PDB file of C-alpha atoms in Angstrom:
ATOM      1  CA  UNK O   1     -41.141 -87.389 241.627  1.00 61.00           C
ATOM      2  CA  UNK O   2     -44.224 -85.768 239.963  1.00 75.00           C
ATOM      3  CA  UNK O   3     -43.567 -82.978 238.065  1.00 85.00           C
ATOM      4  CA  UNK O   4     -44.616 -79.186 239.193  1.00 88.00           C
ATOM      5  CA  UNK O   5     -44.044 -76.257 236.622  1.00 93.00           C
ATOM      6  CA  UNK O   6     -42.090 -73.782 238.173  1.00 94.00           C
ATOM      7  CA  UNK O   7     -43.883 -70.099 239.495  1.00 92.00           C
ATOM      8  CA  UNK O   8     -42.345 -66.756 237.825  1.00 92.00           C
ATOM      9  CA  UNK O   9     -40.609 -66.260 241.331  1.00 92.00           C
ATOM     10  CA  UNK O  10     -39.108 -69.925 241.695  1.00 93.00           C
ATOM     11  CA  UNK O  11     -37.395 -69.098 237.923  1.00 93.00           C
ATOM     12  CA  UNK O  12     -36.110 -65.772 239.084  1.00 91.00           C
ATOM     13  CA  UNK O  13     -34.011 -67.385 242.252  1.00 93.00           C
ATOM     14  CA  UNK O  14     -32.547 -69.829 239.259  1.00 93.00           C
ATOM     15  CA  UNK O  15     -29.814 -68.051 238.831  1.00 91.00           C
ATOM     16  CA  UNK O  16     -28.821 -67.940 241.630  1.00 94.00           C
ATOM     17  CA  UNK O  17     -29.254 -71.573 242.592  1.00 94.00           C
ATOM     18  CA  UNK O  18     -28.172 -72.999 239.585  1.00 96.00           C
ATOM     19  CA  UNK O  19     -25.093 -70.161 238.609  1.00 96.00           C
ATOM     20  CA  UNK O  20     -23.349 -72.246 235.681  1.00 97.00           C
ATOM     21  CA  UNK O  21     -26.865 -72.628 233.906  1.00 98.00           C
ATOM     22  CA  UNK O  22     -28.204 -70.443 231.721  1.00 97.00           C
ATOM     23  CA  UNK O  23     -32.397 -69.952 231.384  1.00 96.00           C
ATOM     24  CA  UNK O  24     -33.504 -69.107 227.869  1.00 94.00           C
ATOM     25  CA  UNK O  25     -37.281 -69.049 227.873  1.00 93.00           C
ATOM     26  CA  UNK O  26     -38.537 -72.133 229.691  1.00 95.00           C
ATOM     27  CA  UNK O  27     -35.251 -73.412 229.081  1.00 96.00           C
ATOM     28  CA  UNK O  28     -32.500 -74.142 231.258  1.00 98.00           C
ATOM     29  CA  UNK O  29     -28.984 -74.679 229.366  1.00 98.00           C
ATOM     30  CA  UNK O  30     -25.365 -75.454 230.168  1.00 98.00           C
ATOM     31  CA  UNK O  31     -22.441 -76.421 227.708  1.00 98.00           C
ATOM     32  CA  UNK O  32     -19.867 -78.481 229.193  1.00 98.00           C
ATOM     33  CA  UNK O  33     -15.819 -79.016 227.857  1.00 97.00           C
ATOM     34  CA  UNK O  34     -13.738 -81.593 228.491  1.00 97.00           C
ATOM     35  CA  UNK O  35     -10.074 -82.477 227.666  1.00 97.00           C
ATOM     36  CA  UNK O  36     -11.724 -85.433 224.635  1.00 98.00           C
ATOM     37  CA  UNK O  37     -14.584 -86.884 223.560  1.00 98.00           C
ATOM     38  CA  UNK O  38     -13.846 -89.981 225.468  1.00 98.00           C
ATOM     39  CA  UNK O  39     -14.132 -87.910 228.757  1.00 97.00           C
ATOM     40  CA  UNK O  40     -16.985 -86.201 227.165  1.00 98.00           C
ATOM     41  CA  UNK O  41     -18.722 -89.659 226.170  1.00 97.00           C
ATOM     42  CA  UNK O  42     -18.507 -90.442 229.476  1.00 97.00           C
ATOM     43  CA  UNK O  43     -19.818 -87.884 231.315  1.00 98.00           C
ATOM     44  CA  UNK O  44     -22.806 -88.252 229.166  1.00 98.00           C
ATOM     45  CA  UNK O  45     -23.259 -91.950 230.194  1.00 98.00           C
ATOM     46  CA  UNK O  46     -23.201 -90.694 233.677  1.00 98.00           C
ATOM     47  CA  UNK O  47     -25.551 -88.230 232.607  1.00 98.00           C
ATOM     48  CA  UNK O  48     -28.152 -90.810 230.684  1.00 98.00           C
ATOM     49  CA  UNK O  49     -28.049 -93.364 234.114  1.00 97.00           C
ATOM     50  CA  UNK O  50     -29.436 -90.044 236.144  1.00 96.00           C
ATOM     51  CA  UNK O  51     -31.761 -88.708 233.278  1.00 97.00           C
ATOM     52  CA  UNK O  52     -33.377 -92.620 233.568  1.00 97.00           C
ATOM     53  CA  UNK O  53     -33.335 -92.566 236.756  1.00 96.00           C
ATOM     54  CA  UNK O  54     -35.100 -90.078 236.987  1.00 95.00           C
ATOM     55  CA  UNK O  55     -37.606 -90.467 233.853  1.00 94.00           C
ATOM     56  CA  UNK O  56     -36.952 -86.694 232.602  1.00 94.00           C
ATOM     57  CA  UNK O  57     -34.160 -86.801 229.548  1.00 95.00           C
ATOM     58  CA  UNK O  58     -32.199 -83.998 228.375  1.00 96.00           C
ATOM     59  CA  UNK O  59     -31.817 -82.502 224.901  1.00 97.00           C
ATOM     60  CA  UNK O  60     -28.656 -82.920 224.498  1.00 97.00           C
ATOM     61  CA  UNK O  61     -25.619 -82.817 221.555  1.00 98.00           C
ATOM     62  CA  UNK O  62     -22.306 -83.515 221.935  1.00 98.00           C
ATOM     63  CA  UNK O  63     -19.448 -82.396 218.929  1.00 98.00           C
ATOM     64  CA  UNK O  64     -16.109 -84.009 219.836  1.00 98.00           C
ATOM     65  CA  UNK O  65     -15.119 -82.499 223.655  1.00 98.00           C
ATOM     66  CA  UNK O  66     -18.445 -80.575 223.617  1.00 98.00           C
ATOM     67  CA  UNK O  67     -21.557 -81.823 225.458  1.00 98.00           C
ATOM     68  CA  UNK O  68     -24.655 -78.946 225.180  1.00 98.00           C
ATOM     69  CA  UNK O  69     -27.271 -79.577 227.436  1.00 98.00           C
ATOM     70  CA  UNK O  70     -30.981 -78.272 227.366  1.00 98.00           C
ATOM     71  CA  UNK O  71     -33.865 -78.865 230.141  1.00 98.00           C
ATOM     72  CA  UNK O  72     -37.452 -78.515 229.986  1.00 97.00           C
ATOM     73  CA  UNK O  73     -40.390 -80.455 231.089  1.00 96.00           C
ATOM     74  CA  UNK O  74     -41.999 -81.317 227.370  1.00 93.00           C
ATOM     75  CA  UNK O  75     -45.620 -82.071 229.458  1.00 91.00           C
ATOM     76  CA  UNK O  76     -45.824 -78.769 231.089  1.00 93.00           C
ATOM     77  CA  UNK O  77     -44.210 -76.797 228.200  1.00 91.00           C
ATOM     78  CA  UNK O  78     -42.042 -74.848 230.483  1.00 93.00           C
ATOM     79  CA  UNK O  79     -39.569 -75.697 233.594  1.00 96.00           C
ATOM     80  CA  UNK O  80     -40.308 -77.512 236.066  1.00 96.00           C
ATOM     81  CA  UNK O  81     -38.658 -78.955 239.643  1.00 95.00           C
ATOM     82  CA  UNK O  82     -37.868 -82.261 237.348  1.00 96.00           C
ATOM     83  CA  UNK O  83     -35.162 -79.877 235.400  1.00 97.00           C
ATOM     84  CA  UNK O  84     -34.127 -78.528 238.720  1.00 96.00           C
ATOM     85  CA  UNK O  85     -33.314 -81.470 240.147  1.00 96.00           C
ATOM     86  CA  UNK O  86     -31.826 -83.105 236.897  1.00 97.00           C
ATOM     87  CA  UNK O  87     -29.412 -80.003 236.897  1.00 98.00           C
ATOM     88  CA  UNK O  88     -28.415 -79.871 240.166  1.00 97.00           C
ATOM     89  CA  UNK O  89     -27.812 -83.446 239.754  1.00 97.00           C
ATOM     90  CA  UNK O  90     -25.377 -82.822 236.790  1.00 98.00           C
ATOM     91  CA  UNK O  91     -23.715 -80.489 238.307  1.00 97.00           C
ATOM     92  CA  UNK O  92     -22.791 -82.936 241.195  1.00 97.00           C
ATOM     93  CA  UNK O  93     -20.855 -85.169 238.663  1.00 96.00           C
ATOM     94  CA  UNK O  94     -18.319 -82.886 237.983  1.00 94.00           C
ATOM     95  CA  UNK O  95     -15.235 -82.149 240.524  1.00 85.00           C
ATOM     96  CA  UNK O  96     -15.493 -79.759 242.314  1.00 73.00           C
TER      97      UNK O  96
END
């Protein structure tokens, strides 16, 4: 997938499309809590398999049942449809 840096008007609908994400700058960001940090560990495996997948890696931190999340496409210093599609592809690990 080749990276395309998103318009003002495609960042203005994220909020809508991506709800549980939060945009700060060119940043999109999401904090996620689980019952441990074995759970938590392991959603961020699941996480690292997509991220290579894809070739677009998070910044990331994780303290104990705490994984923080950050997404932006370094090479086009702002978001891009990479971040979107990493997100949305988070977001489809968890239950629903």
């Amino acid at each position: 997938m080749t990276a395309q840096r998103l318009s003002t008007p495609e960042q203005q609908v994220l909020k809508e499309e991506l709800p549980a994400w939060t945009q700060q700058g060119q940043t999109l960001q999401r904090t996620f809590v689980f019952q441990d940090f074995v759970e938590a560990f392991g959603f961020m495996s699941r996480v690292a398999l997509l991220a290579e997948q894809r070739n677009h890696h998070p910044n990331w931190s994780n303290v104990y049942n705490r994984v923080s999340i950050t997404l932006t496409t370094h090479d086009l210093d702002g978001l891009s449809s990479l971040d979107v599609d990493l997100a949305r592809a988070i977001d489809a690990l968890l239950p629903a």
